[in-house]
CSV table of C-alpha atoms and ligand atoms in Angstrom, one decimal:
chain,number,residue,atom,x,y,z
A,857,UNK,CA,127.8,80.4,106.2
A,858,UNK,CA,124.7,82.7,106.9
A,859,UNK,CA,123.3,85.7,107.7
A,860,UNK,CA,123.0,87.8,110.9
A,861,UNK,CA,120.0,89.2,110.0
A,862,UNK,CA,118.4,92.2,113.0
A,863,UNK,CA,115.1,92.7,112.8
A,864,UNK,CA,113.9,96.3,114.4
A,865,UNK,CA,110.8,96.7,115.5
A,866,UNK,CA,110.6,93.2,116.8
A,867,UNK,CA,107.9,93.7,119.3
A,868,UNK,CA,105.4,94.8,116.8
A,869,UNK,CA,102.7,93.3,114.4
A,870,UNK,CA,105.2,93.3,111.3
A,871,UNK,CA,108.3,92.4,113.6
A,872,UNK,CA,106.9,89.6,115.4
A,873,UNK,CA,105.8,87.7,111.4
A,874,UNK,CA,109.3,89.0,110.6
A,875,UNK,CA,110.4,86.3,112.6
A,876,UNK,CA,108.1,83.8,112.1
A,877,UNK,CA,108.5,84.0,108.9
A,878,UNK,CA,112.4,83.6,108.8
A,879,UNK,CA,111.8,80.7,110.9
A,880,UNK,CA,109.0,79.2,109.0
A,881,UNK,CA,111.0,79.3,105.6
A,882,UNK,CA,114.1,78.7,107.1
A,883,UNK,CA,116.1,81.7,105.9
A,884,UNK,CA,120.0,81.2,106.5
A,885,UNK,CA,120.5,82.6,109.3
A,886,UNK,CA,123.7,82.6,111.4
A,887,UNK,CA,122.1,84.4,114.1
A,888,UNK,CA,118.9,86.8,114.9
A,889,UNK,CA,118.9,90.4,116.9
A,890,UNK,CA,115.5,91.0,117.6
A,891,UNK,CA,115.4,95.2,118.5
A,892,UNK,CA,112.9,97.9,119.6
A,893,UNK,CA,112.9,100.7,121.5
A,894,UNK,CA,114.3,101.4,124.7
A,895,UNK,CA,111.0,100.5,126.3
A,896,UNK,CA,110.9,97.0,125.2
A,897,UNK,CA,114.9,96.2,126.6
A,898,UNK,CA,115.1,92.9,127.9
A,899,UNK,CA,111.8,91.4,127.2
A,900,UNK,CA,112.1,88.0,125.5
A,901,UNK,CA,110.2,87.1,122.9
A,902,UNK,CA,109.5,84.1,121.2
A,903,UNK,CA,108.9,82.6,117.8
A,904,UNK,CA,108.3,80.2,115.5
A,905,UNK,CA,107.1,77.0,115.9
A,906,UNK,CA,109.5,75.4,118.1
A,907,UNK,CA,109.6,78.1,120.7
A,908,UNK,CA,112.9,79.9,120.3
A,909,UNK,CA,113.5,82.8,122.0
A,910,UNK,CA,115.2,86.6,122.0
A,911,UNK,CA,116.1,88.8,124.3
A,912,UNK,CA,115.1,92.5,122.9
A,913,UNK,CA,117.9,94.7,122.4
A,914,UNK,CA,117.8,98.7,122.3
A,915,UNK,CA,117.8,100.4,118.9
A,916,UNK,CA,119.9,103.2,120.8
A,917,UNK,CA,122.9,101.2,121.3
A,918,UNK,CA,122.9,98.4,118.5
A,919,UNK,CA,125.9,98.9,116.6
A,920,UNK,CA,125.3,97.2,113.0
A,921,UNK,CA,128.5,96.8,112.1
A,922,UNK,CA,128.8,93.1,110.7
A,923,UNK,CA,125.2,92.4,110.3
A,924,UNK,CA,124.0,91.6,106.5
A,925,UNK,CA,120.7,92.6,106.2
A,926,UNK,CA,118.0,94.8,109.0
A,927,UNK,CA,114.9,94.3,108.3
A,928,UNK,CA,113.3,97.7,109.8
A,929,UNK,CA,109.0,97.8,111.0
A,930,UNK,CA,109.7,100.5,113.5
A,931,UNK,CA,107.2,102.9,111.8
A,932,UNK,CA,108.8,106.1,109.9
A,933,UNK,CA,110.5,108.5,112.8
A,934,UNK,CA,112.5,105.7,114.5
A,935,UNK,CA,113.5,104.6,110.5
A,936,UNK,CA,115.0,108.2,109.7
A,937,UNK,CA,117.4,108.1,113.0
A,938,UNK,CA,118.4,104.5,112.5
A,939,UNK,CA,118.1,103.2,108.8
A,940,UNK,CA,121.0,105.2,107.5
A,941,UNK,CA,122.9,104.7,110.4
A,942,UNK,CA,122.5,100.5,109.7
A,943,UNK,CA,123.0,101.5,105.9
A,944,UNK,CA,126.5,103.7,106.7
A,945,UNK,CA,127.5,100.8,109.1
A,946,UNK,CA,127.4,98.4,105.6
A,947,UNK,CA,124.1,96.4,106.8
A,948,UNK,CA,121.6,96.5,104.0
A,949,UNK,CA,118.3,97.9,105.3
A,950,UNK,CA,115.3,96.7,104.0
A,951,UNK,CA,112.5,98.9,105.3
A,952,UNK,CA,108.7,98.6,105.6
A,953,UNK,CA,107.7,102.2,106.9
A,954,UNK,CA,106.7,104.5,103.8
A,955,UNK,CA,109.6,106.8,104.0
A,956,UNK,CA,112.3,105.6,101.1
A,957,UNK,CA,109.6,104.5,98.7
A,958,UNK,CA,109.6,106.5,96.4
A,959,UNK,CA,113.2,107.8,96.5
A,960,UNK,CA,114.2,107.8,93.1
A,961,UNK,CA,117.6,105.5,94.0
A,962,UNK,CA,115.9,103.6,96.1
A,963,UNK,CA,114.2,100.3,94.6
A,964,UNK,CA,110.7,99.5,96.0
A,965,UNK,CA,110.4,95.5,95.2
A,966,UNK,CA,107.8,93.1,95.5
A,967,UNK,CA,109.7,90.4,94.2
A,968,UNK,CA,107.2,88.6,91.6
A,969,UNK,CA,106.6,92.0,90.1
A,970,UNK,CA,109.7,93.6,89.7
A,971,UNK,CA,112.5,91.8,90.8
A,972,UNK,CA,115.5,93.1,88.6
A,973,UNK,CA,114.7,96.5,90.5
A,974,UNK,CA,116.6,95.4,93.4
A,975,UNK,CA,120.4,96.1,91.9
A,976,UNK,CA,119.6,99.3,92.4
A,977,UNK,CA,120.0,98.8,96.1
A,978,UNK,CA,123.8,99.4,96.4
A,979,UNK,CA,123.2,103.3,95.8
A,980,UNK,CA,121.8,103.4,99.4
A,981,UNK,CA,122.4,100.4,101.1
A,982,UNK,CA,118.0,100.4,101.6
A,983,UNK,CA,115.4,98.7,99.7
A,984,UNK,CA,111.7,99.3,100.3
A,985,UNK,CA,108.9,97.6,101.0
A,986,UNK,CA,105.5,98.5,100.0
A,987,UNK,CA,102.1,99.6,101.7
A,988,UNK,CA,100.6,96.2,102.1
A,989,UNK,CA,97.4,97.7,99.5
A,990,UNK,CA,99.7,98.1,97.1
A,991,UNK,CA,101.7,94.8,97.6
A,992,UNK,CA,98.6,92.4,96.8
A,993,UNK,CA,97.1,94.6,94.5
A,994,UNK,CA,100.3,94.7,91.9
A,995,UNK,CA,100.9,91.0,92.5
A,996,UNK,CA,97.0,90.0,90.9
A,997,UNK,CA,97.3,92.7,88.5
A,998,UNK,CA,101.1,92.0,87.0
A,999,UNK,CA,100.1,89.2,85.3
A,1000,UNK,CA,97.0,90.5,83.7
A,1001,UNK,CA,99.1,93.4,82.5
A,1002,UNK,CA,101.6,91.2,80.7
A,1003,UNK,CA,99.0,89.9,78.7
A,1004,UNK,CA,96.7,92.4,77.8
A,1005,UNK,CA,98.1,96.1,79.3
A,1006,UNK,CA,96.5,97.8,81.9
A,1007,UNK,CA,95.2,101.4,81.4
A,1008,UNK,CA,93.3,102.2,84.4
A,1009,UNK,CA,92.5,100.5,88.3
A,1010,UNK,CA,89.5,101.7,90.3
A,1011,UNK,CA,90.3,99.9,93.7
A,1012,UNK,CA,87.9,100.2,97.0
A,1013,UNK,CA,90.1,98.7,99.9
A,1014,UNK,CA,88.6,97.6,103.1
A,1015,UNK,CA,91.5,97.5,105.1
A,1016,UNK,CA,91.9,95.6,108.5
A,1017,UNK,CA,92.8,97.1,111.4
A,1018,UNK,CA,96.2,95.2,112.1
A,1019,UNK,CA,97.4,98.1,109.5
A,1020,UNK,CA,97.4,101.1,112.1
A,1021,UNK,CA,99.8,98.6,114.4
A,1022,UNK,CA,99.2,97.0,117.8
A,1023,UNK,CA,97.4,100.2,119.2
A,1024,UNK,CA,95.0,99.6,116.0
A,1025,UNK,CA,93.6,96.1,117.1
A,1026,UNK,CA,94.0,97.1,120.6
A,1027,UNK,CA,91.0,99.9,120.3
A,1028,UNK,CA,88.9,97.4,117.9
A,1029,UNK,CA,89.1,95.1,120.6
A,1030,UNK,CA,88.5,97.5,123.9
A,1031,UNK,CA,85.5,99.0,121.4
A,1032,UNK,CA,83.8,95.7,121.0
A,1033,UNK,CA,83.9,94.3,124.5
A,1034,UNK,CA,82.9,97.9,126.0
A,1035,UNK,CA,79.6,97.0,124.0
A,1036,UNK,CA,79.4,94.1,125.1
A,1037,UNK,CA,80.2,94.2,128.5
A,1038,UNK,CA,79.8,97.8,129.6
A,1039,UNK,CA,81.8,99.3,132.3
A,1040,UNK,CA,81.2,103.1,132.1
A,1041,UNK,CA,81.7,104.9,128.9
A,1042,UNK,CA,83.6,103.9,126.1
A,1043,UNK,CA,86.9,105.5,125.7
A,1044,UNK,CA,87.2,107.9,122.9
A,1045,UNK,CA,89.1,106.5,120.1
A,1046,UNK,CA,92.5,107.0,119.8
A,1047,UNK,CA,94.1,105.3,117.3
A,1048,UNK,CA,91.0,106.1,114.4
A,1049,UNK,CA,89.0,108.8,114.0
A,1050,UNK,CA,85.8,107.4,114.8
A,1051,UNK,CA,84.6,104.4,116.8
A,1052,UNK,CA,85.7,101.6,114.9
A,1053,UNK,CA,83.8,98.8,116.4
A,1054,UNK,CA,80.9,97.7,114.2
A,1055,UNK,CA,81.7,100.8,111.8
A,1056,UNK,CA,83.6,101.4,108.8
A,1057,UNK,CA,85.9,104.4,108.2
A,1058,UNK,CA,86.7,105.9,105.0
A,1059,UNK,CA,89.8,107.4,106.0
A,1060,UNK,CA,93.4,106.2,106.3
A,1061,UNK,CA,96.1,108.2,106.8
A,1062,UNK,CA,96.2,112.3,106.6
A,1063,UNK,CA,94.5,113.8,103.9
A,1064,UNK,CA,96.0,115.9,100.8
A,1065,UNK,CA,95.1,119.3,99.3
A,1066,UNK,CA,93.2,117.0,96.3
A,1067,UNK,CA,90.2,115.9,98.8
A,1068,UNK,CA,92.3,112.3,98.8
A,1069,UNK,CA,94.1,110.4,101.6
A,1070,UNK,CA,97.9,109.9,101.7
A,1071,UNK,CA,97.3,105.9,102.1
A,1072,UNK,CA,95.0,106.3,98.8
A,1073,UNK,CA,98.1,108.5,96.7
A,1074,UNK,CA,100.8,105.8,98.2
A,1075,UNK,CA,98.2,103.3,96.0
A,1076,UNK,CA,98.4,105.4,92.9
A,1077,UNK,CA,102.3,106.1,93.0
A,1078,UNK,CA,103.7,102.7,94.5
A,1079,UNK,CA,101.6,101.1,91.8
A,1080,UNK,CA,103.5,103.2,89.1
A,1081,UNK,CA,106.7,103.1,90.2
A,1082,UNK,CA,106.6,99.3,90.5
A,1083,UNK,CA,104.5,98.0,88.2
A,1084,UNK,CA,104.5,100.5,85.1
A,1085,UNK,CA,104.4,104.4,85.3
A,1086,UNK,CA,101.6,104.6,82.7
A,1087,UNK,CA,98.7,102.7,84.5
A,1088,UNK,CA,96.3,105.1,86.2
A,1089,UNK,CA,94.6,104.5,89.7
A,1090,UNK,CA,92.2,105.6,91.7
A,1091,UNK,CA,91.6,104.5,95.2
A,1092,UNK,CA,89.3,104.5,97.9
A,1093,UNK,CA,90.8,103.5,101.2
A,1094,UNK,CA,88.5,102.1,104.0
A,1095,UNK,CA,89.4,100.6,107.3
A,1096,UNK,CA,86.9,98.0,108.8
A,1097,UNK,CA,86.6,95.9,111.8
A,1098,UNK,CA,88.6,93.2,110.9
A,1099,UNK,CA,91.6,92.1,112.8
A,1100,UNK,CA,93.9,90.7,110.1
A,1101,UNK,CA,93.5,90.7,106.3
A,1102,UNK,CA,93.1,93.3,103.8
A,1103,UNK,CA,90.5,93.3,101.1
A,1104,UNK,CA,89.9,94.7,97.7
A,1105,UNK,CA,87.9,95.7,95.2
A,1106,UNK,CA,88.8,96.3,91.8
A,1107,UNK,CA,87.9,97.2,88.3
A,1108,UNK,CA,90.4,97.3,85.5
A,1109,UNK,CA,90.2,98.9,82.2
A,1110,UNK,CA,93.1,97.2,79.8
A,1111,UNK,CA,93.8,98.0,76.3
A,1112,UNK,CA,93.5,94.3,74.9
A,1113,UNK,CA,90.5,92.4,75.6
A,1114,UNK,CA,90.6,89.5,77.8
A,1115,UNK,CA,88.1,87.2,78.8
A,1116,UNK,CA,87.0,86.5,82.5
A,1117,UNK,CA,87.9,83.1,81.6
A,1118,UNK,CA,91.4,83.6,80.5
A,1119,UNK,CA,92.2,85.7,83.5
A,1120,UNK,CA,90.7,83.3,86.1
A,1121,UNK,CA,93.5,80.9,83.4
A,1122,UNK,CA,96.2,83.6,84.2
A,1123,UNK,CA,95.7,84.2,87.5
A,1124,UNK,CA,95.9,80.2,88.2
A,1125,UNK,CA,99.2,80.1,86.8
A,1126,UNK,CA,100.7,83.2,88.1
A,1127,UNK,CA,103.5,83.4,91.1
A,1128,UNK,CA,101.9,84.4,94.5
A,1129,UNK,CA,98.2,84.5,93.5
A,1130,UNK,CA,95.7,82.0,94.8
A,1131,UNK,CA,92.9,81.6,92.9
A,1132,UNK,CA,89.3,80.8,94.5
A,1133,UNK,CA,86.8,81.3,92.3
A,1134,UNK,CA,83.2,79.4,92.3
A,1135,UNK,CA,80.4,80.9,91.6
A,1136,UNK,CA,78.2,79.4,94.5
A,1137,UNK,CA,78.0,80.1,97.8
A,1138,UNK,CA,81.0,80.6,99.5
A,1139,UNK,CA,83.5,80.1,96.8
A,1140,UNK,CA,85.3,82.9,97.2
A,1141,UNK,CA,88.1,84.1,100.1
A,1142,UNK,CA,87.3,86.4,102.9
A,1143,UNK,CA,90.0,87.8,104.9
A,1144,UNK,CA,89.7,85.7,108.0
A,1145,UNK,CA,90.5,82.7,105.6
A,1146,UNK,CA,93.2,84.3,104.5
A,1147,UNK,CA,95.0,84.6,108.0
A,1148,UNK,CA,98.8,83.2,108.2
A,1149,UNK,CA,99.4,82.7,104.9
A,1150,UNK,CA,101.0,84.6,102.5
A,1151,UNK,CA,99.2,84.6,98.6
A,1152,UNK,CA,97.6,86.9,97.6
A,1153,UNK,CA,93.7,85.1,97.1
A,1154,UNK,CA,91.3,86.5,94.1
A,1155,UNK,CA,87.9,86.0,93.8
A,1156,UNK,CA,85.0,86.9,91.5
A,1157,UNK,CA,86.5,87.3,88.7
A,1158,UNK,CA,84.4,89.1,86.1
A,1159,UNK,CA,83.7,91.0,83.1
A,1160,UNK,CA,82.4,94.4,83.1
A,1161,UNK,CA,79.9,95.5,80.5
A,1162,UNK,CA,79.7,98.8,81.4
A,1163,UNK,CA,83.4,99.8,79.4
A,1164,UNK,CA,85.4,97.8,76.7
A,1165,UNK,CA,87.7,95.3,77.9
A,1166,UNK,CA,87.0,95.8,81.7
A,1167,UNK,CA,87.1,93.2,84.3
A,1168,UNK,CA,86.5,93.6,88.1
A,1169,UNK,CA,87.3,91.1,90.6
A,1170,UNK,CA,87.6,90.7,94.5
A,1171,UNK,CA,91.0,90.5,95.7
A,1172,UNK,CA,92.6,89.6,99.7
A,1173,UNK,CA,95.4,88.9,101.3
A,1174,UNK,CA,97.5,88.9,104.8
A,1175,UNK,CA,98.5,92.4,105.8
A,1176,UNK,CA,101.0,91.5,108.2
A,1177,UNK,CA,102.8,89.0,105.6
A,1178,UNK,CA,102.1,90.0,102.0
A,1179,UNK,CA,101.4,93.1,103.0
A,1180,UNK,CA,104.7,93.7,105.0
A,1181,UNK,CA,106.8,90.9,106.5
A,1182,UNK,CA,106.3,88.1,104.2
A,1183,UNK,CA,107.4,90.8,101.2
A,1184,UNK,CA,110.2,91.7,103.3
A,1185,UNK,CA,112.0,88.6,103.7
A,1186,UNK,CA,111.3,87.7,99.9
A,1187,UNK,CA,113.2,91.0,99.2
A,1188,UNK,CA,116.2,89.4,101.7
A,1189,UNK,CA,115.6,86.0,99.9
A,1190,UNK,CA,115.9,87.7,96.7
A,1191,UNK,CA,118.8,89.8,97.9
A,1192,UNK,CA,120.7,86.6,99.1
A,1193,UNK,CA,120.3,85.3,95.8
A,1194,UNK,CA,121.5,87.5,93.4
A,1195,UNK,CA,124.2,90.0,95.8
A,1196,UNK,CA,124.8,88.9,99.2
A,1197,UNK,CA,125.1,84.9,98.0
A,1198,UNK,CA,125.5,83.9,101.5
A,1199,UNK,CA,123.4,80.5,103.2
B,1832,LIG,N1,100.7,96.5,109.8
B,1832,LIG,C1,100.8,96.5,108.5
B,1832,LIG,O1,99.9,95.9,107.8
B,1832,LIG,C2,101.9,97.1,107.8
B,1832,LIG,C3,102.0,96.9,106.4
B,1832,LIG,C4,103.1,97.5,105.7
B,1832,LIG,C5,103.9,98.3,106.4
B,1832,LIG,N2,103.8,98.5,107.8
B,1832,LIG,C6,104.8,99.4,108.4
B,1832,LIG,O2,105.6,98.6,109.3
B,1832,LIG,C7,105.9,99.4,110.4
B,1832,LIG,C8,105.6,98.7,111.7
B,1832,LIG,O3,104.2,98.5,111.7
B,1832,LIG,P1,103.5,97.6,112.8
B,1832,LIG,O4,102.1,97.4,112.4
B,1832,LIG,O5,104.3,96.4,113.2
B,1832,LIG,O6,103.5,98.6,114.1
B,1832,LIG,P2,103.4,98.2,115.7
B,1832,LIG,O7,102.7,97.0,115.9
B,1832,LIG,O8,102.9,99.5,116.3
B,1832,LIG,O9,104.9,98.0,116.1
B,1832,LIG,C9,105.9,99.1,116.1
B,1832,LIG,C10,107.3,98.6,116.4
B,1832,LIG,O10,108.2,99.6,116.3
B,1832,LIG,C11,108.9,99.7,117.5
B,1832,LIG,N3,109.3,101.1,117.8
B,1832,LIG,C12,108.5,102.1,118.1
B,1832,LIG,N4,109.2,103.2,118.3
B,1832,LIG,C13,110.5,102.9,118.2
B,1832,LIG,C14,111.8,103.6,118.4
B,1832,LIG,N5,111.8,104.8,118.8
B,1832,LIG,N6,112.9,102.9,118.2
B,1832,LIG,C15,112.9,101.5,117.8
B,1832,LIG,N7,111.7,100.8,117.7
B,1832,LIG,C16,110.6,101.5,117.9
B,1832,LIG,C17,108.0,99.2,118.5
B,1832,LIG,O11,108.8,98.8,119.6
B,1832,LIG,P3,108.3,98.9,121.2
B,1832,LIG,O12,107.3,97.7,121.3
B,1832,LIG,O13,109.5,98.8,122.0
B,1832,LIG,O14,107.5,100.2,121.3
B,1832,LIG,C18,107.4,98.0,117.8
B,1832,LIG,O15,108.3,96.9,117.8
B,1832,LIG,C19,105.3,100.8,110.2
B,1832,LIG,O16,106.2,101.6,109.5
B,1832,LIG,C20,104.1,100.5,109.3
B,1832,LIG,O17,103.8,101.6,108.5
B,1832,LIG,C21,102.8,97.9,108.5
């Protein structure tokens, strides 16, 4: 027997890789509800490789009674109505929006970080999933920490534009053929602050009383609550014209020393990470490499004279999978495994 698994948001970015990727890895399911909002009733979508397809049902009258697991990408007002209602209803919500992360009885998992975390689900019936910056970033840096502790991160994200949604690659895409094939003025961006198009923009999210960005503290606190409470970051969050694929820079400050060597070593070994690392011309990963897959890629790998036992290294990955629906249905794999032992 499997799972009847509901994936809400369906019609979105995260959704629409939700369901790929529960096809592609062939998660047990008994059957597949694919919801949104009322807008999206009755539209059929389809996924996969073969082709199957879904009818979109309403979030405002799906009853979850019966259903295992939701696995929620509707964004954080939509999650408030509906997650505790699927959670009350005895379906285990496992939620990608940044609203339960850092609930103190509410685990926040990627799954080769911190796995054990997840038994704490059964206090709220909803396990969270992380911002897709923080995802890849604690999947290089867990193993490094094992070995030699971590003290500090500086990271300097250049975030792709699939991050702000639909609407996000929408105006990148409008932006750039408006330059190139102008038809009046260009509309006045919506979605980002400033014209994205063959720009960068060093904002993400609203920004806090400290001069930093809310996307930048959910890197500093998401990193502690998951990975260890003690490790210090400081981020930078950017968002460039690039569809899919978030990058990152880092620099790491540990308390043991460890070679550039024996981390590239680490890093080969380690569970999720990818490592691509020549020193010549194109040997590293760029994010459109990185496209439909679902490691987290590191690159560059290098010590850093300028403070003892530093290393800095480049880091990318896939926002929509990684970064959000790939993690998701590890969490429900994971889940299956050691609770639900369904499939
Ligand atoms: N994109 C990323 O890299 C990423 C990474 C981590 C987490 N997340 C989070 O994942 C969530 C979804 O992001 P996304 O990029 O997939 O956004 P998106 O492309 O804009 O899709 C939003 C989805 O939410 C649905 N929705 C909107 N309002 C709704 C409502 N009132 N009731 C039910 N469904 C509703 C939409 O349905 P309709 O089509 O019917 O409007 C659509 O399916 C957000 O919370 C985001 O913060 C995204």
């Amino acid at each position: 027997m499997g799972y009847r698994v509901a994936v809400v948001g369906a019609t979105g970015n995260v959704g629409r890789e939700m369901l790929n990727i529960l096809a592609e890895r062939e998660f047990p399911c008994d059957e597949i509800a694919a919801v949104a909002s009322p807008r999206s009733t009755g539209t059929e979508i389809e996924y996969g490789e073969s082709g199957r397809k879904l009818k979109v049902k309403n979030i405002e009258h799906f009853d979850f009674t019966g259903w295992d697991i939701a696995l929620f990408a509707a964004g954080s007002g939509p999650t408030a109505i509906y997650a505790p209602k699927a959670a009350s209803q005895g379906c285990v919500v496992i939620d990608n929006s940044s609203l339960y992360r850092m609930e103190p009885d509410v685990p926040l998992i990627v799954p080769e970080v911190n796995p054990e975390a997840i038994d704490g689900y059964t206090a709220r019936n909803i396990i969270a999933n992380p911002n897709c910056s923080t995802a890849q970033m604690v999947v290089a840096l867990k193993p490094l920490h094992d070995r030699a502790k971590i003290k500090r991160v500086i990271v300097s994200t250049y975030q792709s534009v699939s991050g702000a949604g639909k609407a996000g690659m929408d105006e990148l895409f409008e932006q750039t053929r408006s330059i190139f094939m102008p038809v009046g003025e260009m509309n006045e961006p919506q979605k980002f602050t400033k014209q994205i198009a063959f720009n960068v923009i060093p904002h993400i999210d609203v920004f806090l009383d400290d001069g930093s960005t809310k996307e930048e503290w959910k890197m500093v606190v998401e990193t502690k609550k998951i990975l260890d409470p003690k490790i210090k970051v400081q981020a930078t969050c950017v968002r460039v014209p690039v569809f899919v694929g978030h990058s990152e820079s880092l620099n790491i400050e540990f308390e043991k020393e460890l070679s550039a060597t024996e981390a590239q070593d680490i890093l080969r070994e380690a569970p999720g990470v990818m490592l691509v690392d020549k020193r010549e011309n194109g040997g590293y990963i760029t994010p459109i490499e990185c496209v439909g897959d679902g490691a987290t890629y590191v690159s560059r790998v290098r010590e850093d004279p300028t403070i003892d036992n530093g290393l800095a290294l480049w880091c990318v990955s896939d926002n929509l999978r990684k970064g959000a629906a790939l993690n998701a249905v590890q969490i429900a794999e994971l889940l299956g495994r050691r609770h639900l032992k369904k499939g």
